[in-house]
Amino acid sequence: MTEIINAIKKAAIKINEAIKYEDTSKINSTNSSGDEQVKLDVISDEIIEKEFSTVSSICEIISEEKDSIVKINPAGKYLVAYDPLDGSSLIDVNLSVGSIFGIYKNSFDGENIVASVYVVYGPRVEMVIARDNVELFKLDEKTGEFTYQKELRLKEKGKVLAPGGTQKEWLAHHKNLIESLFKEGYRLRYSGGMVPDLHQILLKGGGLFAYPATHDKQKGKLRMLFEVFPFAYTYKLAGGLAIDGHNDLLALRPDFLHDTTPCFFGSDYEIKKVLQAYHNKG
Ligand code: AHG
Ligand code: MN
Ligand code: MN
């Protein structure tokens, strides 16, 4: 596991450099989910694959930008799924983006995730590692070291709300839920990048991030392997909850590698509100 985390640290430093100096434009191609790719999606994917290719404890890898699994070492005991550059549609406007990693044993099912890591490329580069607990690290760009900052824990209730998806396509019970939380006093905090949006909620100690099923996308947008399972693992380990509207996200099994699910991440109070609003609905 330490080997994998070290490879992620090295890749993160290189991706951070690429974000600063490489071309930020789109290329004329789409990934398996049908998203238009930017050059940096592909560069980031290549950086990570290269770092992982020499890690003997990794059996196989899959990324949001790859159609199929890449085999590394048949004797390795871990499987790694990753989103090399999350929020890449924000790259041209210089908002924060991230990388997300889920580390699994045996299969890429929610119940088999054993650790997760994400990196935020913002005004600072930060890394959150979820293993036995959830820990925040900060990159010292002078030394290239990630230094430990603190343990992260969610409180019982937060103050901020990050409601994703196209509002015009929200289902009635979802719209009512979001409106009722705003009426309670929640403040809107939504950048359009799940890494900084979920990082904000985690560091502020609570709140709700939602990317629901919508009329046009009945299984939501966010991908189980690359985005949802890693954050579900992090949030649960930090004392929060992660559900699809009804059930624990980590109970899900993807039907295919790029499968998606509606998802809600938050602290206890807000997730209970989601469960009430979704009870007997879709
Ligand atoms: P990616 O850049 O890896 O394709 O993922 C972006 C994700 C996520 O970060 C964000 O919450 C969501 O897509 C926003 O999507 P829409 O703007 O399409 O709602
Ligand atoms: Mn993504
Ligand atoms: Mn991505």
PDB file of C-alpha atoms and ligand atoms in Angstrom:
ATOM      1  CA  MET A   1       0.000   0.000   0.000  1.00  0.00           C
ATOM      2  CA  THR A   2       2.837   2.414   0.857  1.00  0.00           C
ATOM      3  CA  GLU A   3       4.284   1.761  -2.610  1.00  0.00           C
ATOM      4  CA  ILE A   4       0.960   2.731  -4.208  1.00  0.00           C
ATOM      5  CA  ILE A   5       0.657   5.904  -2.140  1.00  0.00           C
ATOM      6  CA  ASN A   6       4.221   6.882  -3.020  1.00  0.00           C
ATOM      7  CA  ALA A   7       3.450   6.396  -6.722  1.00  0.00           C
ATOM      8  CA  ILE A   8       0.346   8.599  -6.328  1.00  0.00           C
ATOM      9  CA  LYS A   9       2.466  11.315  -4.660  1.00  0.00           C
ATOM     10  CA  LYS A  10       4.962  11.270  -7.532  1.00  0.00           C
ATOM     11  CA  ALA A  11       2.183  11.369 -10.130  1.00  0.00           C
ATOM     12  CA  ALA A  12       0.425  14.232  -8.314  1.00  0.00           C
ATOM     13  CA  ILE A  13       3.578  16.370  -8.394  1.00  0.00           C
ATOM     14  CA  LYS A  14       3.912  15.777 -12.145  1.00  0.00           C
ATOM     15  CA  ILE A  15       0.214  16.434 -12.837  1.00  0.00           C
ATOM     16  CA  ASN A  16       0.434  19.675 -10.849  1.00  0.00           C
ATOM     17  CA  GLU A  17       3.316  20.780 -13.098  1.00  0.00           C
ATOM     18  CA  ALA A  18       1.408  19.759 -16.233  1.00  0.00           C
ATOM     19  CA  ILE A  19      -1.634  21.793 -15.115  1.00  0.00           C
ATOM     20  CA  LYS A  20       0.596  24.849 -14.736  1.00  0.00           C
ATOM     21  CA  TYR A  21       2.525  24.621 -17.984  1.00  0.00           C
ATOM     22  CA  GLU A  22       0.736  22.393 -20.532  1.00  0.00           C
ATOM     23  CA  ASP A  23      -1.877  23.377 -23.087  1.00  0.00           C
ATOM     24  CA  THR A  24      -5.358  23.458 -21.455  1.00  0.00           C
ATOM     25  CA  SER A  25      -7.394  23.020 -24.641  1.00  0.00           C
ATOM     26  CA  LYS A  26      -9.782  20.262 -25.704  1.00  0.00           C
ATOM     27  CA  ILE A  27      -8.763  17.528 -28.093  1.00  0.00           C
ATOM     28  CA  ASN A  28     -11.076  16.068 -30.665  1.00  0.00           C
ATOM     29  CA  SER A  29     -12.012  12.891 -28.769  1.00  0.00           C
ATOM     30  CA  THR A  30     -14.340  11.478 -26.117  1.00  0.00           C
ATOM     31  CA  ASN A  31     -13.782   8.916 -23.350  1.00  0.00           C
ATOM     32  CA  SER A  32     -15.852   5.785 -22.571  1.00  0.00           C
ATOM     33  CA  SER A  33     -18.477   7.914 -20.779  1.00  0.00           C
ATOM     34  CA  GLY A  34     -18.851  10.140 -23.846  1.00  0.00           C
ATOM     35  CA  ASP A  35     -17.161  13.150 -22.187  1.00  0.00           C
ATOM     36  CA  GLU A  36     -15.084  15.415 -24.405  1.00  0.00           C
ATOM     37  CA  GLN A  37     -11.448  15.102 -23.350  1.00  0.00           C
ATOM     38  CA  VAL A  38      -8.956  17.889 -22.767  1.00  0.00           C
ATOM     39  CA  LYS A  39      -5.300  17.263 -23.486  1.00  0.00           C
ATOM     40  CA  LEU A  40      -4.594  17.258 -19.745  1.00  0.00           C
ATOM     41  CA  ASP A  41      -7.017  14.332 -19.164  1.00  0.00           C
ATOM     42  CA  VAL A  42      -4.810  12.187 -21.391  1.00  0.00           C
ATOM     43  CA  ILE A  43      -1.503  13.570 -20.055  1.00  0.00           C
ATOM     44  CA  SER A  44      -2.619  12.947 -16.444  1.00  0.00           C
ATOM     45  CA  ASP A  45      -3.741   9.417 -17.290  1.00  0.00           C
ATOM     46  CA  GLU A  46      -0.359   8.662 -18.875  1.00  0.00           C
ATOM     47  CA  ILE A  47       1.550  10.105 -15.899  1.00  0.00           C
ATOM     48  CA  ILE A  48      -0.360   7.880 -13.468  1.00  0.00           C
ATOM     49  CA  GLU A  49      -0.129   4.736 -15.613  1.00  0.00           C
ATOM     50  CA  LYS A  50       3.627   5.216 -15.882  1.00  0.00           C
ATOM     51  CA  GLU A  51       4.042   5.547 -12.102  1.00  0.00           C
ATOM     52  CA  PHE A  52       1.820   2.509 -11.436  1.00  0.00           C
ATOM     53  CA  SER A  53       3.498   0.352 -14.092  1.00  0.00           C
ATOM     54  CA  THR A  54       6.443  -0.416 -11.788  1.00  0.00           C
ATOM     55  CA  VAL A  55       4.493  -0.970  -8.557  1.00  0.00           C
ATOM     56  CA  SER A  56       4.672  -4.709  -7.828  1.00  0.00           C
ATOM     57  CA  SER A  57       1.708  -4.766  -5.426  1.00  0.00           C
ATOM     58  CA  ILE A  58      -0.671  -3.636  -8.194  1.00  0.00           C
ATOM     59  CA  CYS A  59      -2.372  -6.402 -10.178  1.00  0.00           C
ATOM     60  CA  GLU A  60      -4.399  -4.225 -12.543  1.00  0.00           C
ATOM     61  CA  ILE A  61      -5.551  -0.652 -13.152  1.00  0.00           C
ATOM     62  CA  ILE A  62      -8.473   1.022 -14.878  1.00  0.00           C
ATOM     63  CA  SER A  63      -9.128   4.731 -15.367  1.00  0.00           C
ATOM     64  CA  GLU A  64     -11.952   7.002 -16.427  1.00  0.00           C
ATOM     65  CA  GLU A  65      -9.969   7.706 -19.596  1.00  0.00           C
ATOM     66  CA  LYS A  66      -9.378   4.034 -20.508  1.00  0.00           C
ATOM     67  CA  ASP A  67     -11.829   1.643 -22.177  1.00  0.00           C
ATOM     68  CA  SER A  68     -10.449  -1.443 -20.502  1.00  0.00           C
ATOM     69  CA  ILE A  69      -8.289  -2.800 -17.693  1.00  0.00           C
ATOM     70  CA  VAL A  70      -4.480  -2.636 -17.929  1.00  0.00           C
ATOM     71  CA  LYS A  71      -2.631  -5.563 -16.314  1.00  0.00           C
ATOM     72  CA  ILE A  72       0.436  -4.691 -14.218  1.00  0.00           C
ATOM     73  CA  ASN A  73       1.624  -7.660 -12.081  1.00  0.00           C
ATOM     74  CA  PRO A  74      -0.476 -10.859 -11.870  1.00  0.00           C
ATOM     75  CA  ALA A  75       0.933 -11.511  -8.376  1.00  0.00           C
ATOM     76  CA  GLY A  76       0.000  -8.031  -7.098  1.00  0.00           C
ATOM     77  CA  LYS A  77      -2.761  -7.986  -4.475  1.00  0.00           C
ATOM     78  CA  TYR A  78      -4.361  -4.617  -5.260  1.00  0.00           C
ATOM     79  CA  LEU A  79      -6.566  -3.283  -8.047  1.00  0.00           C
ATOM     80  CA  VAL A  80      -6.590   0.476  -8.585  1.00  0.00           C
ATOM     81  CA  ALA A  81      -9.313   2.526 -10.316  1.00  0.00           C
ATOM     82  CA  TYR A  82      -8.744   6.238 -10.831  1.00  0.00           C
ATOM     83  CA  ASP A  83     -10.021   9.469 -12.311  1.00  0.00           C
ATOM     84  CA  PRO A  84      -6.771  11.139 -13.447  1.00  0.00           C
ATOM     85  CA  LEU A  85      -8.216  14.635 -13.754  1.00  0.00           C
ATOM     86  CA  ASP A  86     -11.607  15.264 -12.212  1.00  0.00           C
ATOM     87  CA  GLY A  87     -13.326  18.523 -13.115  1.00  0.00           C
ATOM     88  CA  SER A  88     -11.354  18.885 -16.319  1.00  0.00           C
ATOM     89  CA  SER A  89     -14.121  21.023 -17.850  1.00  0.00           C
ATOM     90  CA  LEU A  90     -12.975  23.667 -15.307  1.00  0.00           C
ATOM     91  CA  ILE A  91      -9.368  23.597 -16.449  1.00  0.00           C
ATOM     92  CA  ASP A  92      -9.805  26.469 -18.943  1.00  0.00           C
ATOM     93  CA  VAL A  93     -11.247  28.773 -16.257  1.00  0.00           C
ATOM     94  CA  ASN A  94      -8.515  28.004 -13.703  1.00  0.00           C
ATOM     95  CA  LEU A  95     -10.749  26.560 -10.978  1.00  0.00           C
ATOM     96  CA  SER A  96      -9.514  23.741  -8.751  1.00  0.00           C
ATOM     97  CA  VAL A  97      -9.406  20.224 -10.181  1.00  0.00           C
ATOM     98  CA  GLY A  98      -8.362  16.877  -8.692  1.00  0.00           C
ATOM     99  CA  SER A  99      -7.296  13.252  -9.062  1.00  0.00           C
ATOM    100  CA  ILE A 100      -9.219  10.413  -7.376  1.00  0.00           C
ATOM    101  CA  PHE A 101      -7.983   6.870  -6.597  1.00  0.00           C
ATOM    102  CA  GLY A 102      -9.798   3.812  -5.245  1.00  0.00           C
ATOM    103  CA  ILE A 103      -7.709   0.835  -4.107  1.00  0.00           C
ATOM    104  CA  TYR A 104      -9.488  -2.539  -4.112  1.00  0.00           C
ATOM    105  CA  LYS A 105      -8.827  -6.195  -3.349  1.00  0.00           C
ATOM    106  CA  ASN A 106     -10.269  -9.026  -5.511  1.00  0.00           C
ATOM    107  CA  SER A 107     -12.795  -6.986  -7.542  1.00  0.00           C
ATOM    108  CA  PHE A 108     -13.896  -3.437  -8.276  1.00  0.00           C
ATOM    109  CA  ASP A 109     -17.005  -3.690  -6.093  1.00  0.00           C
ATOM    110  CA  GLY A 110     -17.855  -1.148  -3.414  1.00  0.00           C
ATOM    111  CA  GLU A 111     -17.513  -3.721  -0.632  1.00  0.00           C
ATOM    112  CA  ASN A 112     -13.939  -4.497  -1.727  1.00  0.00           C
ATOM    113  CA  ILE A 113     -12.461  -0.998  -1.538  1.00  0.00           C
ATOM    114  CA  VAL A 114      -9.690  -0.933   1.075  1.00  0.00           C
ATOM    115  CA  ALA A 115      -8.326   2.600   0.760  1.00  0.00           C
ATOM    116  CA  SER A 116      -8.875   5.787  -1.180  1.00  0.00           C
ATOM    117  CA  VAL A 117      -6.813   8.842  -1.992  1.00  0.00           C
ATOM    118  CA  TYR A 118      -7.656  12.132  -3.640  1.00  0.00           C
ATOM    119  CA  VAL A 119      -5.544  15.120  -4.600  1.00  0.00           C
ATOM    120  CA  VAL A 120      -6.760  18.715  -4.929  1.00  0.00           C
ATOM    121  CA  TYR A 121      -4.837  20.969  -7.323  1.00  0.00           C
ATOM    122  CA  GLY A 122      -5.824  24.380  -6.008  1.00  0.00           C
ATOM    123  CA  PRO A 123      -3.915  27.379  -4.700  1.00  0.00           C
ATOM    124  CA  ARG A 124      -2.142  24.620  -2.705  1.00  0.00           C
ATOM    125  CA  VAL A 125      -1.821  20.958  -3.573  1.00  0.00           C
ATOM    126  CA  GLU A 126      -3.441  18.823  -0.884  1.00  0.00           C
ATOM    127  CA  MET A 127      -3.896  15.082  -0.565  1.00  0.00           C
ATOM    128  CA  VAL A 128      -6.413  13.189   1.541  1.00  0.00           C
ATOM    129  CA  ILE A 129      -5.647   9.570   2.346  1.00  0.00           C
ATOM    130  CA  ALA A 130      -8.381   7.333   3.753  1.00  0.00           C
ATOM    131  CA  ARG A 131      -7.073   4.108   5.261  1.00  0.00           C
ATOM    132  CA  ASP A 132      -7.416   3.485   8.985  1.00  0.00           C
ATOM    133  CA  ASN A 133      -8.561   7.080   9.356  1.00  0.00           C
ATOM    134  CA  VAL A 134      -8.803  10.124   7.081  1.00  0.00           C
ATOM    135  CA  GLU A 135      -5.707  12.310   6.953  1.00  0.00           C
ATOM    136  CA  LEU A 136      -4.902  15.593   5.224  1.00  0.00           C
ATOM    137  CA  PHE A 137      -1.456  16.249   3.694  1.00  0.00           C
ATOM    138  CA  LYS A 138      -0.092  19.391   2.043  1.00  0.00           C
ATOM    139  CA  LEU A 139       2.552  19.472  -0.686  1.00  0.00           C
ATOM    140  CA  ASP A 140       5.621  21.526   0.086  1.00  0.00           C
ATOM    141  CA  GLU A 141       6.521  22.465  -3.481  1.00  0.00           C
ATOM    142  CA  LYS A 142      10.073  23.389  -2.461  1.00  0.00           C
ATOM    143  CA  THR A 143      10.953  19.932  -1.139  1.00  0.00           C
ATOM    144  CA  GLY A 144       8.421  17.816  -3.048  1.00  0.00           C
ATOM    145  CA  GLU A 145       7.238  16.300   0.257  1.00  0.00           C
ATOM    146  CA  PHE A 146       3.641  15.831   1.332  1.00  0.00           C
ATOM    147  CA  THR A 147       3.509  16.857   4.982  1.00  0.00           C
ATOM    148  CA  TYR A 148       0.886  15.648   7.446  1.00  0.00           C
ATOM    149  CA  GLN A 149      -1.569  18.333   8.548  1.00  0.00           C
ATOM    150  CA  LYS A 150      -4.366  16.736  10.561  1.00  0.00           C
ATOM    151  CA  GLU A 151      -7.010  14.057  10.838  1.00  0.00           C
ATOM    152  CA  LEU A 152     -10.369  14.928   9.222  1.00  0.00           C
ATOM    153  CA  ARG A 153     -13.692  14.136  10.926  1.00  0.00           C
ATOM    154  CA  LEU A 154     -17.215  15.136   9.993  1.00  0.00           C
ATOM    155  CA  LYS A 155     -19.511  16.635  12.612  1.00  0.00           C
ATOM    156  CA  GLU A 156     -23.138  15.618  12.990  1.00  0.00           C
ATOM    157  CA  LYS A 157     -24.374  18.543  10.844  1.00  0.00           C
ATOM    158  CA  GLY A 158     -22.900  21.134   8.494  1.00  0.00           C
ATOM    159  CA  LYS A 159     -23.828  24.439   6.871  1.00  0.00           C
ATOM    160  CA  VAL A 160     -23.092  24.083   3.170  1.00  0.00           C
ATOM    161  CA  LEU A 161     -24.861  22.467   0.244  1.00  0.00           C
ATOM    162  CA  ALA A 162     -23.444  21.400  -3.130  1.00  0.00           C
ATOM    163  CA  PRO A 163     -26.381  20.356  -5.333  1.00  0.00           C
ATOM    164  CA  GLY A 164     -25.202  18.870  -8.663  1.00  0.00           C
ATOM    165  CA  GLY A 165     -27.012  17.986 -11.881  1.00  0.00           C
ATOM    166  CA  THR A 166     -29.092  20.115 -14.217  1.00  0.00           C
ATOM    167  CA  GLN A 167     -31.860  21.745 -12.148  1.00  0.00           C
ATOM    168  CA  LYS A 168     -34.350  21.654 -15.034  1.00  0.00           C
ATOM    169  CA  GLU A 169     -34.036  17.846 -14.954  1.00  0.00           C
ATOM    170  CA  TRP A 170     -34.365  17.343 -11.178  1.00  0.00           C
ATOM    171  CA  LEU A 171     -37.199  15.082  -9.972  1.00  0.00           C
ATOM    172  CA  ALA A 172     -39.876  16.773  -7.837  1.00  0.00           C
ATOM    173  CA  HIS A 173     -38.887  15.137  -4.520  1.00  0.00           C
ATOM    174  CA  HIS A 174     -35.230  16.078  -5.091  1.00  0.00           C
ATOM    175  CA  LYS A 175     -36.145  19.690  -5.860  1.00  0.00           C
ATOM    176  CA  ASN A 176     -38.224  19.811  -2.661  1.00  0.00           C
ATOM    177  CA  LEU A 177     -35.322  18.416  -0.615  1.00  0.00           C
ATOM    178  CA  ILE A 178     -32.856  21.005  -1.908  1.00  0.00           C
ATOM    179  CA  GLU A 179     -35.330  23.848  -1.450  1.00  0.00           C
ATOM    180  CA  SER A 180     -36.108  22.778   2.108  1.00  0.00           C
ATOM    181  CA  LEU A 181     -32.399  22.675   3.016  1.00  0.00           C
ATOM    182  CA  PHE A 182     -31.871  26.182   1.606  1.00  0.00           C
ATOM    183  CA  LYS A 183     -34.898  27.333   3.638  1.00  0.00           C
ATOM    184  CA  GLU A 184     -33.193  25.908   6.747  1.00  0.00           C
ATOM    185  CA  GLY A 185     -30.263  28.244   6.057  1.00  0.00           C
ATOM    186  CA  TYR A 186     -27.771  26.094   4.112  1.00  0.00           C
ATOM    187  CA  ARG A 187     -25.430  28.100   1.912  1.00  0.00           C
ATOM    188  CA  LEU A 188     -24.679  27.200  -1.708  1.00  0.00           C
ATOM    189  CA  ARG A 189     -21.098  26.034  -2.255  1.00  0.00           C
ATOM    190  CA  TYR A 190     -20.774  24.475  -5.704  1.00  0.00           C
ATOM    191  CA  SER A 191     -17.867  24.776  -8.115  1.00  0.00           C
ATOM    192  CA  GLY A 192     -18.758  21.974 -10.544  1.00  0.00           C
ATOM    193  CA  GLY A 193     -15.732  19.897  -9.549  1.00  0.00           C
ATOM    194  CA  MET A 194     -16.570  17.133  -7.093  1.00  0.00           C
ATOM    195  CA  VAL A 195     -13.060  17.070  -5.629  1.00  0.00           C
ATOM    196  CA  PRO A 196     -13.016  20.689  -4.377  1.00  0.00           C
ATOM    197  CA  ASP A 197     -16.753  20.534  -3.567  1.00  0.00           C
ATOM    198  CA  LEU A 198     -16.398  17.412  -1.420  1.00  0.00           C
ATOM    199  CA  HIS A 199     -13.083  18.625  -0.007  1.00  0.00           C
ATOM    200  CA  GLN A 200     -14.779  21.807   1.192  1.00  0.00           C
ATOM    201  CA  ILE A 201     -17.547  19.902   2.978  1.00  0.00           C
ATOM    202  CA  LEU A 202     -15.035  17.532   4.579  1.00  0.00           C
ATOM    203  CA  LEU A 203     -12.754  20.325   5.795  1.00  0.00           C
ATOM    204  CA  LYS A 204     -15.637  22.486   7.045  1.00  0.00           C
ATOM    205  CA  GLY A 205     -16.836  19.444   8.991  1.00  0.00           C
ATOM    206  CA  GLY A 206     -20.194  18.799   7.318  1.00  0.00           C
ATOM    207  CA  GLY A 207     -22.852  19.550   4.722  1.00  0.00           C
ATOM    208  CA  LEU A 208     -24.255  17.756   1.690  1.00  0.00           C
ATOM    209  CA  PHE A 209     -23.035  17.035  -1.849  1.00  0.00           C
ATOM    210  CA  ALA A 210     -25.688  15.591  -4.168  1.00  0.00           C
ATOM    211  CA  TYR A 211     -25.488  14.349  -7.736  1.00  0.00           C
ATOM    212  CA  PRO A 212     -28.949  12.829  -8.152  1.00  0.00           C
ATOM    213  CA  ALA A 213     -30.809  10.768 -10.722  1.00  0.00           C
ATOM    214  CA  THR A 214     -32.425  13.221 -13.146  1.00  0.00           C
ATOM    215  CA  HIS A 215     -35.064  12.980 -15.890  1.00  0.00           C
ATOM    216  CA  ASP A 216     -32.295  12.861 -18.496  1.00  0.00           C
ATOM    217  CA  LYS A 217     -29.763  10.746 -16.538  1.00  0.00           C
ATOM    218  CA  GLN A 218     -31.556   8.124 -14.484  1.00  0.00           C
ATOM    219  CA  LYS A 219     -28.332   6.645 -13.111  1.00  0.00           C
ATOM    220  CA  GLY A 220     -26.794  10.061 -12.431  1.00  0.00           C
ATOM    221  CA  LYS A 221     -23.489  11.083 -13.954  1.00  0.00           C
ATOM    222  CA  LEU A 222     -20.775  10.151 -11.502  1.00  0.00           C
ATOM    223  CA  ARG A 223     -18.921   6.905 -12.031  1.00  0.00           C
ATOM    224  CA  MET A 224     -18.848   4.270  -9.276  1.00  0.00           C
ATOM    225  CA  LEU A 225     -15.256   3.097  -9.680  1.00  0.00           C
ATOM    226  CA  PHE A 226     -13.492   6.378 -10.354  1.00  0.00           C
ATOM    227  CA  GLU A 227     -15.482   8.931  -8.352  1.00  0.00           C
ATOM    228  CA  VAL A 228     -18.228   7.514  -6.142  1.00  0.00           C
ATOM    229  CA  PHE A 229     -16.668   4.543  -4.290  1.00  0.00           C
ATOM    230  CA  PRO A 230     -13.461   6.412  -3.331  1.00  0.00           C
ATOM    231  CA  PHE A 231     -15.394   9.350  -1.866  1.00  0.00           C
ATOM    232  CA  ALA A 232     -17.949   7.039  -0.222  1.00  0.00           C
ATOM    233  CA  TYR A 233     -15.067   5.275   1.517  1.00  0.00           C
ATOM    234  CA  THR A 234     -13.505   8.584   2.615  1.00  0.00           C
ATOM    235  CA  TYR A 235     -16.766  10.066   3.900  1.00  0.00           C
ATOM    236  CA  LYS A 236     -17.779   6.941   5.821  1.00  0.00           C
ATOM    237  CA  LEU A 237     -14.351   6.650   7.422  1.00  0.00           C
ATOM    238  CA  ALA A 238     -14.533  10.326   8.422  1.00  0.00           C
ATOM    239  CA  GLY A 239     -17.787   9.670  10.280  1.00  0.00           C
ATOM    240  CA  GLY A 240     -20.189  10.705   7.515  1.00  0.00           C
ATOM    241  CA  LEU A 241     -22.521   8.774   5.232  1.00  0.00           C
ATOM    242  CA  ALA A 242     -22.660   8.051   1.512  1.00  0.00           C
ATOM    243  CA  ILE A 243     -25.882   6.771  -0.109  1.00  0.00           C
ATOM    244  CA  ASP A 244     -27.578   6.449  -3.505  1.00  0.00           C
ATOM    245  CA  GLY A 245     -30.785   7.952  -2.073  1.00  0.00           C
ATOM    246  CA  HIS A 246     -31.740   4.740  -0.258  1.00  0.00           C
ATOM    247  CA  ASN A 247     -28.747   2.481   0.342  1.00  0.00           C
ATOM    248  CA  ASP A 248     -25.078   2.618   1.229  1.00  0.00           C
ATOM    249  CA  LEU A 249     -23.091   3.406  -1.926  1.00  0.00           C
ATOM    250  CA  LEU A 250     -20.460   0.817  -1.011  1.00  0.00           C
ATOM    251  CA  ALA A 251     -23.075  -1.954  -1.296  1.00  0.00           C
ATOM    252  CA  LEU A 252     -23.271  -1.337  -5.058  1.00  0.00           C
ATOM    253  CA  ARG A 253     -21.719  -3.560  -7.718  1.00  0.00           C
ATOM    254  CA  PRO A 254     -21.099  -1.918 -11.079  1.00  0.00           C
ATOM    255  CA  ASP A 255     -22.599  -3.680 -14.117  1.00  0.00           C
ATOM    256  CA  PHE A 256     -19.689  -2.421 -16.224  1.00  0.00           C
ATOM    257  CA  LEU A 257     -16.445  -0.565 -15.541  1.00  0.00           C
ATOM    258  CA  HIS A 258     -17.797   2.920 -16.311  1.00  0.00           C
ATOM    259  CA  ASP A 259     -21.180   2.393 -14.604  1.00  0.00           C
ATOM    260  CA  THR A 260     -22.688   5.416 -12.800  1.00  0.00           C
ATOM    261  CA  THR A 261     -24.994   5.962  -9.831  1.00  0.00           C
ATOM    262  CA  PRO A 262     -26.896   8.784  -8.161  1.00  0.00           C
ATOM    263  CA  CYS A 263     -24.922   9.761  -5.063  1.00  0.00           C
ATOM    264  CA  PHE A 264     -25.157  11.768  -1.850  1.00  0.00           C
ATOM    265  CA  PHE A 265     -22.252  12.391   0.515  1.00  0.00           C
ATOM    266  CA  GLY A 266     -22.581  14.246   3.775  1.00  0.00           C
ATOM    267  CA  SER A 267     -22.868  14.327   7.494  1.00  0.00           C
ATOM    268  CA  ASP A 268     -25.473  12.502   9.534  1.00  0.00           C
ATOM    269  CA  TYR A 269     -28.183  15.169   9.683  1.00  0.00           C
ATOM    270  CA  GLU A 270     -28.233  15.946   5.954  1.00  0.00           C
ATOM    271  CA  ILE A 271     -28.130  12.305   4.838  1.00  0.00           C
ATOM    272  CA  LYS A 272     -31.115  11.559   7.107  1.00  0.00           C
ATOM    273  CA  LYS A 273     -32.960  14.369   5.276  1.00  0.00           C
ATOM    274  CA  VAL A 274     -32.106  12.709   1.950  1.00  0.00           C
ATOM    275  CA  LEU A 275     -33.391   9.336   3.199  1.00  0.00           C
ATOM    276  CA  GLN A 276     -36.675  10.938   4.303  1.00  0.00           C
ATOM    277  CA  ALA A 277     -37.106  12.772   0.985  1.00  0.00           C
ATOM    278  CA  TYR A 278     -36.318   9.655  -1.089  1.00  0.00           C
ATOM    279  CA  HIS A 279     -38.327   7.190   1.020  1.00  0.00           C
ATOM    280  CA  ASN A 280     -40.838   5.464  -1.295  1.00  0.00           C
ATOM    281  CA  LYS A 281     -39.555   7.495  -4.261  1.00  0.00           C
ATOM    282  CA  GLY A 282     -37.575   6.276  -7.349  1.00  0.00           C
TER     283      GLY A 282
HETATM  284  P1  AHG B   1     -14.754  14.739 -15.057  1.00  0.00           P
HETATM  285  O1  AHG B   1     -14.121  16.069 -15.257  1.00  0.00           O
HETATM  286  O2  AHG B   1     -13.808  13.719 -14.503  1.00  0.00           O
HETATM  287  O3  AHG B   1     -15.490  14.237 -16.265  1.00  0.00           O
HETATM  288  O4  AHG B   1     -15.860  14.812 -13.897  1.00  0.00           O
HETATM  289  C1  AHG B   1     -16.544  15.964 -13.557  1.00  0.00           C
HETATM  290  C2  AHG B   1     -17.675  15.592 -12.643  1.00  0.00           C
HETATM  291  C3  AHG B   1     -17.590  16.124 -11.238  1.00  0.00           C
HETATM  292  O5  AHG B   1     -16.383  16.648 -10.843  1.00  0.00           O
HETATM  293  C4  AHG B   1     -18.671  17.158 -11.143  1.00  0.00           C
HETATM  294  O6  AHG B   1     -19.268  17.153  -9.888  1.00  0.00           O
HETATM  295  C5  AHG B   1     -19.612  16.794 -12.236  1.00  0.00           C
HETATM  296  O7  AHG B   1     -18.855  16.091 -13.197  1.00  0.00           O
HETATM  297  C6  AHG B   1     -20.252  18.005 -12.861  1.00  0.00           C
HETATM  298  O8  AHG B   1     -20.903  17.624 -14.000  1.00  0.00           O
HETATM  299  P2  AHG B   1     -21.963  18.551 -14.786  1.00  0.00           P
HETATM  300  O9  AHG B   1     -21.365  19.928 -14.834  1.00  0.00           O
HETATM  301  O10 AHG B   1     -22.059  17.866 -16.109  1.00  0.00           O
HETATM  302  O11 AHG B   1     -23.225  18.486 -13.989  1.00  0.00           O
HETATM  303 MN    MN B   2     -14.494  12.931 -12.764  1.00  0.00          MN
HETATM  304 MN    MN B   3     -11.854  12.946 -15.227  1.00  0.00          MN
END
